[in-house]
CSV table of C-alpha atoms (C1' of nucleotides) in Angstrom, one decimal:
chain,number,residue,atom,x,y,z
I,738,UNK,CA,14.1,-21.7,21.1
I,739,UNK,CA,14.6,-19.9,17.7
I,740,UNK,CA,16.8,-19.6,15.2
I,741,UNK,CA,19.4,-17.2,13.8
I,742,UNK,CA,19.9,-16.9,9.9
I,743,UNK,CA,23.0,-14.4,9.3
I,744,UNK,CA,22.3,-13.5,5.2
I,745,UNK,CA,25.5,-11.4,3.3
I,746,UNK,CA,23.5,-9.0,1.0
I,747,UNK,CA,25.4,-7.2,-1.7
I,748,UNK,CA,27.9,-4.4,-1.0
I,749,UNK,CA,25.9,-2.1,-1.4
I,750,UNK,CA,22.5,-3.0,0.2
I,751,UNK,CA,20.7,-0.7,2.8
I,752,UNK,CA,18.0,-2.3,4.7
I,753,UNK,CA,16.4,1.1,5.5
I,754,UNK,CA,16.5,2.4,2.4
I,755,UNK,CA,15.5,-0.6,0.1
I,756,UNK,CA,12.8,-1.5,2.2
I,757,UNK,CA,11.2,1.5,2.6
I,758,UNK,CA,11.4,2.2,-1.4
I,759,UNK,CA,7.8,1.0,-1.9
I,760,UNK,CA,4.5,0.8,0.0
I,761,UNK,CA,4.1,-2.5,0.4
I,762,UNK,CA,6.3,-2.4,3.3
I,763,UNK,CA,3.3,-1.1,5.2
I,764,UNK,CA,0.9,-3.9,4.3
I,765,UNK,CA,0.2,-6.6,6.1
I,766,UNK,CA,2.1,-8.9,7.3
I,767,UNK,CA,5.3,-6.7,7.1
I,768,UNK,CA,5.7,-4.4,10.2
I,769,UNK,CA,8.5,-2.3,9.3
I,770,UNK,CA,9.5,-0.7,13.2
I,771,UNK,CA,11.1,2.6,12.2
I,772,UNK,CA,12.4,3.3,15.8
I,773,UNK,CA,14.4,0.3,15.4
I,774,UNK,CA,14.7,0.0,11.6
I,775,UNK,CA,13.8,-3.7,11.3
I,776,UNK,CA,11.3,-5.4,9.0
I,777,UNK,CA,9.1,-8.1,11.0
I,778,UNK,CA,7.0,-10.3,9.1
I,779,UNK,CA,5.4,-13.5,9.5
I,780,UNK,CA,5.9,-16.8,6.6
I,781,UNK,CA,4.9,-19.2,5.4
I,782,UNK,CA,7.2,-22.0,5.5
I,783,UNK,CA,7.1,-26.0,5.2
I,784,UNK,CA,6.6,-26.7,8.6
I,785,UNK,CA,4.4,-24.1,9.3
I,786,UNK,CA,4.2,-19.8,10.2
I,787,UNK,CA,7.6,-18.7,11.5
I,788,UNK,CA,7.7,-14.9,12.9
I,789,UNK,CA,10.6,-13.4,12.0
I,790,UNK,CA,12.8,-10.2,12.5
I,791,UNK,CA,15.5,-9.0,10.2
I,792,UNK,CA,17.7,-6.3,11.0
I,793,UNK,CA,20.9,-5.0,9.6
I,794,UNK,CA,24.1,-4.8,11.1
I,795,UNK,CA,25.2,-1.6,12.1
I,796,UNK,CA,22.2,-0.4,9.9
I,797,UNK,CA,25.3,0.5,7.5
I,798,UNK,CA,25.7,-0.4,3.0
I,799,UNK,CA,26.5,-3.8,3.3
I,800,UNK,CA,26.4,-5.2,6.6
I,801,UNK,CA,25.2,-8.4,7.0
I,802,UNK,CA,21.6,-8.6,7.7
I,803,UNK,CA,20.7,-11.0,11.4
I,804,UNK,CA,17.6,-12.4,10.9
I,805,UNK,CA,15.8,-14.0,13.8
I,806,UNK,CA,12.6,-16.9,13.8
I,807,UNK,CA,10.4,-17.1,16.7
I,808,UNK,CA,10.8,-21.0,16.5
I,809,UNK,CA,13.7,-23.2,15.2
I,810,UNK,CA,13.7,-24.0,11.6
I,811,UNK,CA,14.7,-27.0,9.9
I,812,UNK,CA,17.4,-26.8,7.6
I,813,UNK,CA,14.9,-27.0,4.5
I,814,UNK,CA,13.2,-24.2,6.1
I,815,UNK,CA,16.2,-22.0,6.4
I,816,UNK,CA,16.9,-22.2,2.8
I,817,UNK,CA,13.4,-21.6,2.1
I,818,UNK,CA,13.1,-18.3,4.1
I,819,UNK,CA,16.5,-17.2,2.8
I,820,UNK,CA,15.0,-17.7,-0.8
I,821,UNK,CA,11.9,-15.8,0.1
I,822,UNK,CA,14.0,-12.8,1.9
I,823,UNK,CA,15.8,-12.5,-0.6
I,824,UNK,CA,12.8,-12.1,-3.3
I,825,UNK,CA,11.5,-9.7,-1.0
I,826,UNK,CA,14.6,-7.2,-0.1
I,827,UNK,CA,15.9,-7.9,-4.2
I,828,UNK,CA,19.0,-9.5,-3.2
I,829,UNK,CA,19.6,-10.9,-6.5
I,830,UNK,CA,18.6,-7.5,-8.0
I,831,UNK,CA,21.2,-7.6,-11.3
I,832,UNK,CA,19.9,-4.3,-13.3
I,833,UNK,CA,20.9,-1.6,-10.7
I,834,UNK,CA,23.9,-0.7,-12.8
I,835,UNK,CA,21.8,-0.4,-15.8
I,836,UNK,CA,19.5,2.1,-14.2
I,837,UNK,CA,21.9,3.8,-12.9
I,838,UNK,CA,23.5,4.5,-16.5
I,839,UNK,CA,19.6,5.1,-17.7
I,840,UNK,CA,19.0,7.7,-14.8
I,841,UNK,CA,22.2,9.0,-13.2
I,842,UNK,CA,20.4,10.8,-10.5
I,843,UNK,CA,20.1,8.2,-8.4
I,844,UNK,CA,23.8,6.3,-8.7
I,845,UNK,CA,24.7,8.5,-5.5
I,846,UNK,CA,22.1,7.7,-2.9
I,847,UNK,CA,22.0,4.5,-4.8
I,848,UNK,CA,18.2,4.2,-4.7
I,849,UNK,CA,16.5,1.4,-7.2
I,850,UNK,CA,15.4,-1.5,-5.0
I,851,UNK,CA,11.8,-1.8,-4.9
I,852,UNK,CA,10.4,-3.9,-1.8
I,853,UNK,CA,7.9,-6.8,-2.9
I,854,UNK,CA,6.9,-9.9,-1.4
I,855,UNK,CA,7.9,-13.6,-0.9
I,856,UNK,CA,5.6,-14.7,-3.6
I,857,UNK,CA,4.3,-13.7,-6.9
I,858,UNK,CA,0.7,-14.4,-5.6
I,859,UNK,CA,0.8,-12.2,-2.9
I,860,UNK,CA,2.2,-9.2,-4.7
I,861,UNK,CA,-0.9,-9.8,-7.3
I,862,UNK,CA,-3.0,-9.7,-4.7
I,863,UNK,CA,-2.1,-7.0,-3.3
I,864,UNK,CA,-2.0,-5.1,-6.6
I,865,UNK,CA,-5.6,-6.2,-6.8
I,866,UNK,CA,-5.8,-4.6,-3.1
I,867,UNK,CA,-4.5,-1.6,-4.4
I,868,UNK,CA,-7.0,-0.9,-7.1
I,869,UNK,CA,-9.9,1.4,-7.3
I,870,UNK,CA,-9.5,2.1,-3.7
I,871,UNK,CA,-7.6,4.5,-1.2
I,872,UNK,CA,-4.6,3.2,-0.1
I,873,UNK,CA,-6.3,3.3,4.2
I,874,UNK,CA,-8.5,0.7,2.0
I,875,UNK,CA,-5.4,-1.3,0.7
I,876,UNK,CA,-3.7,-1.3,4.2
I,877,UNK,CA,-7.5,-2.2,5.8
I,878,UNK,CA,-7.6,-5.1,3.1
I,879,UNK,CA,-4.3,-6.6,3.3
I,880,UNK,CA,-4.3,-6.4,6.9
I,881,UNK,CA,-8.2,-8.6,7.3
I,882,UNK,CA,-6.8,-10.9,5.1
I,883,UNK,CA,-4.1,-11.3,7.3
I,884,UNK,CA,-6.2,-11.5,10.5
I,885,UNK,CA,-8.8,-13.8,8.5
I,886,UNK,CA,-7.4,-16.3,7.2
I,887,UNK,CA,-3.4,-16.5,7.2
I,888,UNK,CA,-1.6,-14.2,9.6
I,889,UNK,CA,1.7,-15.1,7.1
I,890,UNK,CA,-0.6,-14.0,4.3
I,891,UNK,CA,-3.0,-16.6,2.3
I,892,UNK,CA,-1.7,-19.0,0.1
I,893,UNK,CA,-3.3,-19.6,-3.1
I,894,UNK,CA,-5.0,-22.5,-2.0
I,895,UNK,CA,-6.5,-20.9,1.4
I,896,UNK,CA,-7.7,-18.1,-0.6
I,897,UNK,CA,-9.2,-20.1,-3.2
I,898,UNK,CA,-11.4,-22.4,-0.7
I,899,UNK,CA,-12.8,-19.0,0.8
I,900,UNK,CA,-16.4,-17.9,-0.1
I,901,UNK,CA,-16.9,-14.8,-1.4
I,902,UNK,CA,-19.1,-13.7,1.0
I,903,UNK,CA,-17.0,-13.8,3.5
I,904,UNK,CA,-13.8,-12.4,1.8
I,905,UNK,CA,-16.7,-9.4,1.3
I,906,UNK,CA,-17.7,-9.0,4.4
I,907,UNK,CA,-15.1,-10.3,6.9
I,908,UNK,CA,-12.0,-8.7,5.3
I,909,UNK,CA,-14.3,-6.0,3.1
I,910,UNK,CA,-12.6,-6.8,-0.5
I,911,UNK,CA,-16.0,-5.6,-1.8
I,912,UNK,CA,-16.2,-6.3,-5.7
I,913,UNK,CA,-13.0,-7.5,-5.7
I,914,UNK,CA,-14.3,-11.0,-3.8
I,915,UNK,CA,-14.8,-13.1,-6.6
I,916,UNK,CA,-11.7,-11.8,-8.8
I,917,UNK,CA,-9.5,-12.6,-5.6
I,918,UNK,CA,-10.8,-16.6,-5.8
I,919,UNK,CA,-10.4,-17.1,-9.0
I,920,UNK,CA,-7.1,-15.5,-9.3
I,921,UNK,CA,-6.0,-18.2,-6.1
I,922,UNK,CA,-8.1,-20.9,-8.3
I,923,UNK,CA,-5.7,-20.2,-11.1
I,924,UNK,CA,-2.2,-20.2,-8.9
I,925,UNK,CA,-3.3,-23.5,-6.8
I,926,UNK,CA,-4.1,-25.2,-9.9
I,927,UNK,CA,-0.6,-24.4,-11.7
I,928,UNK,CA,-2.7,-22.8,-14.5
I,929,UNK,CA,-0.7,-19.6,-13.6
I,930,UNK,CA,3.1,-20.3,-12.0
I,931,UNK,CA,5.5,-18.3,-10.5
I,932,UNK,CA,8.5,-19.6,-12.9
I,933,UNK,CA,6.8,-18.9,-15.6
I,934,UNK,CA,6.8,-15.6,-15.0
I,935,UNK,CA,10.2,-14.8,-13.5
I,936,UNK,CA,11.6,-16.8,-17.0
I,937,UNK,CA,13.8,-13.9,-18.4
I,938,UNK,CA,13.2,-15.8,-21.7
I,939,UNK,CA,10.0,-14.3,-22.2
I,940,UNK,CA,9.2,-10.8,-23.5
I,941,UNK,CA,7.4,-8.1,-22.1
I,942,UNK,CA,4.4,-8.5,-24.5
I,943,UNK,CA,4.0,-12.3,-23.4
I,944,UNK,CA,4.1,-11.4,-20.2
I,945,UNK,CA,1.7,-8.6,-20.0
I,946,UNK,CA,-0.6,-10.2,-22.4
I,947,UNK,CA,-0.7,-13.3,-19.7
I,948,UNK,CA,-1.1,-10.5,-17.1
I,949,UNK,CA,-4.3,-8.9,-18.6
I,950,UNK,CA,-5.9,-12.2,-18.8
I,951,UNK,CA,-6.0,-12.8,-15.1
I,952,UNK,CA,-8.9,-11.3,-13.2
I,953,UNK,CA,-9.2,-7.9,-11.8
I,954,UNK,CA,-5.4,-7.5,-13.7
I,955,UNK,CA,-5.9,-4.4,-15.9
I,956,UNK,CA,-3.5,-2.3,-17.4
I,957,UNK,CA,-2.5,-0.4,-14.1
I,958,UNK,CA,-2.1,-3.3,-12.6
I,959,UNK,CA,-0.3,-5.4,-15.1
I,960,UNK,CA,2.4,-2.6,-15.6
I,961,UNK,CA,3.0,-2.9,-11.3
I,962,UNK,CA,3.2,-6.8,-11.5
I,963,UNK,CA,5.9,-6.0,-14.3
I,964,UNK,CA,7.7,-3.8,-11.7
I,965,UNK,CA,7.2,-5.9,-9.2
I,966,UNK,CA,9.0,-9.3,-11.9
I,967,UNK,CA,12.0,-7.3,-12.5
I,968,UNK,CA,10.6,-5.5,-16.0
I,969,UNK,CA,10.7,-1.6,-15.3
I,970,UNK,CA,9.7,-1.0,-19.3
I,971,UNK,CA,5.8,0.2,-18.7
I,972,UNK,CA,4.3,2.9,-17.0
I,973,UNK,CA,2.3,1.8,-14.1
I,974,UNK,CA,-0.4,5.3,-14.8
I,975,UNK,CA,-2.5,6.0,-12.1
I,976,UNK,CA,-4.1,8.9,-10.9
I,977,UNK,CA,-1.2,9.6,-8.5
I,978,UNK,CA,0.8,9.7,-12.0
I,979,UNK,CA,-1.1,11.8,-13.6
I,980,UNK,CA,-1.4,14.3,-10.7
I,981,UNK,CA,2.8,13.9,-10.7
I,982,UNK,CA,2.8,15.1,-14.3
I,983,UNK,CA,0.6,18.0,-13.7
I,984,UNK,CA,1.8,19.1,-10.4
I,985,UNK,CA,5.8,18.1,-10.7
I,986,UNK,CA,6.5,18.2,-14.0
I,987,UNK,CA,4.0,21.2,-15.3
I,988,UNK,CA,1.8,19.1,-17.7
I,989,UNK,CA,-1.8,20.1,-18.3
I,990,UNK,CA,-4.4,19.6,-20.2
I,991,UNK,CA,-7.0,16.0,-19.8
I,992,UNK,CA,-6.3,13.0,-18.7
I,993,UNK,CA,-5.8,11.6,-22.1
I,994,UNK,CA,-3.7,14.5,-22.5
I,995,UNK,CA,-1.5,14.5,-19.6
I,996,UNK,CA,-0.8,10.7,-20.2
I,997,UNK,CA,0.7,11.0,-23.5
I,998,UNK,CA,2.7,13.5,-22.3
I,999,UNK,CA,4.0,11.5,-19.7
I,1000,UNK,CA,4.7,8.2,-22.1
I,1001,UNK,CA,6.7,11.1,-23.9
I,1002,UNK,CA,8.7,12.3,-21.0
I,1003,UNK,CA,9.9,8.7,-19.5
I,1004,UNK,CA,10.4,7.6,-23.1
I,1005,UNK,CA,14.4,8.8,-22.3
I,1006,UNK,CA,14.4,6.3,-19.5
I,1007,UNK,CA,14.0,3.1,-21.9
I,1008,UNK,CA,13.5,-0.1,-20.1
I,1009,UNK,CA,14.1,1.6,-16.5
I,1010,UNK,CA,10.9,3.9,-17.1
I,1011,UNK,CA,9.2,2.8,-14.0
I,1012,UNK,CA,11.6,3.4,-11.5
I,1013,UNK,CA,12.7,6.9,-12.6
I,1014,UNK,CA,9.1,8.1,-12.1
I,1015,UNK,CA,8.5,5.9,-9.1
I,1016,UNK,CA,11.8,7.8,-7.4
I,1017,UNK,CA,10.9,11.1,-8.4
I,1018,UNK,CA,7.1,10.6,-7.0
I,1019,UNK,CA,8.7,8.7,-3.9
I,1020,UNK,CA,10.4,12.0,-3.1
I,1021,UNK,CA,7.6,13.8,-3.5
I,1022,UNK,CA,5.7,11.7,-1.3
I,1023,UNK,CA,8.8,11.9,1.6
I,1024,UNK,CA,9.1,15.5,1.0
I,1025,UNK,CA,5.2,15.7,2.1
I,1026,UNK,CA,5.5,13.1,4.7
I,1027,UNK,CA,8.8,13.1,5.9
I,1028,UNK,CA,11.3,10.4,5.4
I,1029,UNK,CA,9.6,6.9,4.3
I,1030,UNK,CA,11.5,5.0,7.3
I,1031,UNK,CA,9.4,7.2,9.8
I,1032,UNK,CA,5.8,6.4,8.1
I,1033,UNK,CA,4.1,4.3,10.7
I,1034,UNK,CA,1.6,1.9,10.3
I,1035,UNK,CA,-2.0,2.8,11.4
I,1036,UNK,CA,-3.4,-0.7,12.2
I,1037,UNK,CA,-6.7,-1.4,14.4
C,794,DG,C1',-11.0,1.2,-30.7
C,795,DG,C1',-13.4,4.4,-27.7
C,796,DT,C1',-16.8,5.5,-24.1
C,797,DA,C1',-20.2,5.2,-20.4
C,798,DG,C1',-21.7,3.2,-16.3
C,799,DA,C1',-21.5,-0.2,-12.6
C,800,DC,C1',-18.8,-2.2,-9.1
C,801,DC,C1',-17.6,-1.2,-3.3
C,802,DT,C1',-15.8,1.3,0.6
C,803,DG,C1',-14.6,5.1,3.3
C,804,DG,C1',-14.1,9.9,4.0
C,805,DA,C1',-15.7,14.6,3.5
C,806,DC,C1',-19.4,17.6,3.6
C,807,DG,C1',-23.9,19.8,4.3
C,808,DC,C1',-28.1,19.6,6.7
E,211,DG,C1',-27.0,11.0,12.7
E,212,DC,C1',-28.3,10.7,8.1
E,213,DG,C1',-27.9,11.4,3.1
E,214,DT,C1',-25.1,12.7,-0.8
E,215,DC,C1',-21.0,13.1,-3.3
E,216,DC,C1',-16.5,11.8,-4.6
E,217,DA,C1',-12.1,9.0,-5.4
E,218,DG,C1',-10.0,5.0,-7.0
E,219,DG,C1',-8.9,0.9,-11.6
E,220,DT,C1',-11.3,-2.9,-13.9
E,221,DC,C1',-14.9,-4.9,-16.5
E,222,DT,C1',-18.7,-5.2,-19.6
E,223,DA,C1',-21.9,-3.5,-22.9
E,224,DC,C1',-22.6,-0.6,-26.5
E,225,DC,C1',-21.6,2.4,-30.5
DNA sequence: GGTAGACCTGGACGC
DNA sequence: GCGTCCAGGTCTACC
């Protein structure tokens, strides 16, 4: 028999909305059922995988969100998945207000959660996943991983044990292969921790620098990891941004070109940069593709 | 500090 | 069906 969890999320939370506010709520393991509007997903937990379901009551602001486990949990384990549903959904998120007051156009709809994952690692790796590749390739990636080795997701230390030929061939990383190990080399080994990271002591420059030592973490990347922490200061520019600039905000000339410009234009948005472009491009996207609760999830 | 080319995969296209 | 080209960000070598 399973278990039931019953979580109180803040006043204001909106499972539909906040989960489906960035696109790792199509990777693997999350299933995100838009019939029904609840996130499935599979963790890792003490004792082992638990499958679980979280839906929201009512699917109103504020109901209390029923989340179900496919097997009973201990009451270590309950704490734990509560911890790591809450990192994911951004429970704890304390800077809506201030990007609110940053970029007002958003305060109504009251859009500014960004999904992310239970752990640090795996929303690295999946930034890595994200890189230099369409994102069919991302959602192919994450999901062979998945099907390979952890259908939770890897851990660091499952991922680090893996040879690189068969992250290449069996869940077709490509070049990446070799990055991916060493980057699970450095989280099993405590070289690079979580806390560390989340330490709202440190500065933006400490932690980016850390960031851009880490393999296949470039500047792209770095700047989405920095999203994904909590620290919406940096431009995350790829060439979906730069095509956003030209196409949505009238920029032209090159690349170089249209990039400064941008860096000018969310200049007015201080520390809360990222989000105001990632909302504006995530309506672009749902004005193309209808609303992001409906995208479905094209898995072999 | 800036630039060019390699890295890998999958899709589009022409033959 | 096959070959070619292109998109996508990081890394390294070179100037």
């Amino acid at each position: 028999m399973g278990s039931r969890l019953s979580i109180t999320p803040p006043g204001d939370y909106l499972l539909t909305r906040d989960v489906c506010s960035y696109g790792y709520f199509l990777l693997a393991p999350n299933r995100w059922d838009g019939v029904s509007r609840r996130l499935g997903r599979s963790l890792n937990l003490e004792d082992g995988i638990a499958s679980l379901t979280i839906a929201q009551a009512g699917g109103k602001r504020g109901g209390k969100l029923d989340v179900r486990a496919d097997r009973a949990l201990s009451r270590g384990e309950r704490e734990e998945a509560k911890r790591k549903i809450a990192r994911m959904l951004r429970l704890d998120e304390e800077s809506l207000a201030a990007f609110h007051r940053a970029d007002p156009r958003w305060r109504r709809s009251g859009k500014g959660r960004l999904f992310r994952s239970p752990t640090l690692f795996e929303d690295v790796v999946k930034t890595v996943t994200s890189c230099n590749v369409t994102w069919p390739g991302t959602m192919k990636m994450n999901q062979r991983l998945c099907e390979v080795i952890n259908p939770a997701f890897p851990t660091a230390g499952q991922l680090g044990r893996r040879r690189a030929a068969t992250l290449r061939s069996r869940c077709g990383v490509g070049y990446r292969d070799q990055r991916l190990i060493e980057l699970a080399k450095l989280f099993r080994s405590g070289e690079v921790e979580e806390a560390w990271f989340e330490d709202e002591a440190r500065s933006d420059e400490e932690v980016e620098k850390k960031l851009r030592g880490l393999p296949g973490v470039g500047p792209y990347a770095a700047a989405n990891i920095m999203m994904l922490l909590g620290r919406y200061g940096h431009l995350a520019i790829d060439t979906e941004t730069i095509r956003h600039g030209r196409e949505e905000l009238g920029m032209a000339g090159t690349e170089a070109q249209v990039r400064k410009q941008l860096m000018a234009h969310y200049e007015q948005f201080g520390d809360q940069r990222f989000r105001s472009y990632w909302f504006e491009s995530w309506l672009v996207s749902e004005r193309r593709n209808g609303p992001a609760h409906t995208w479905t999830i094209e898995r072999d």
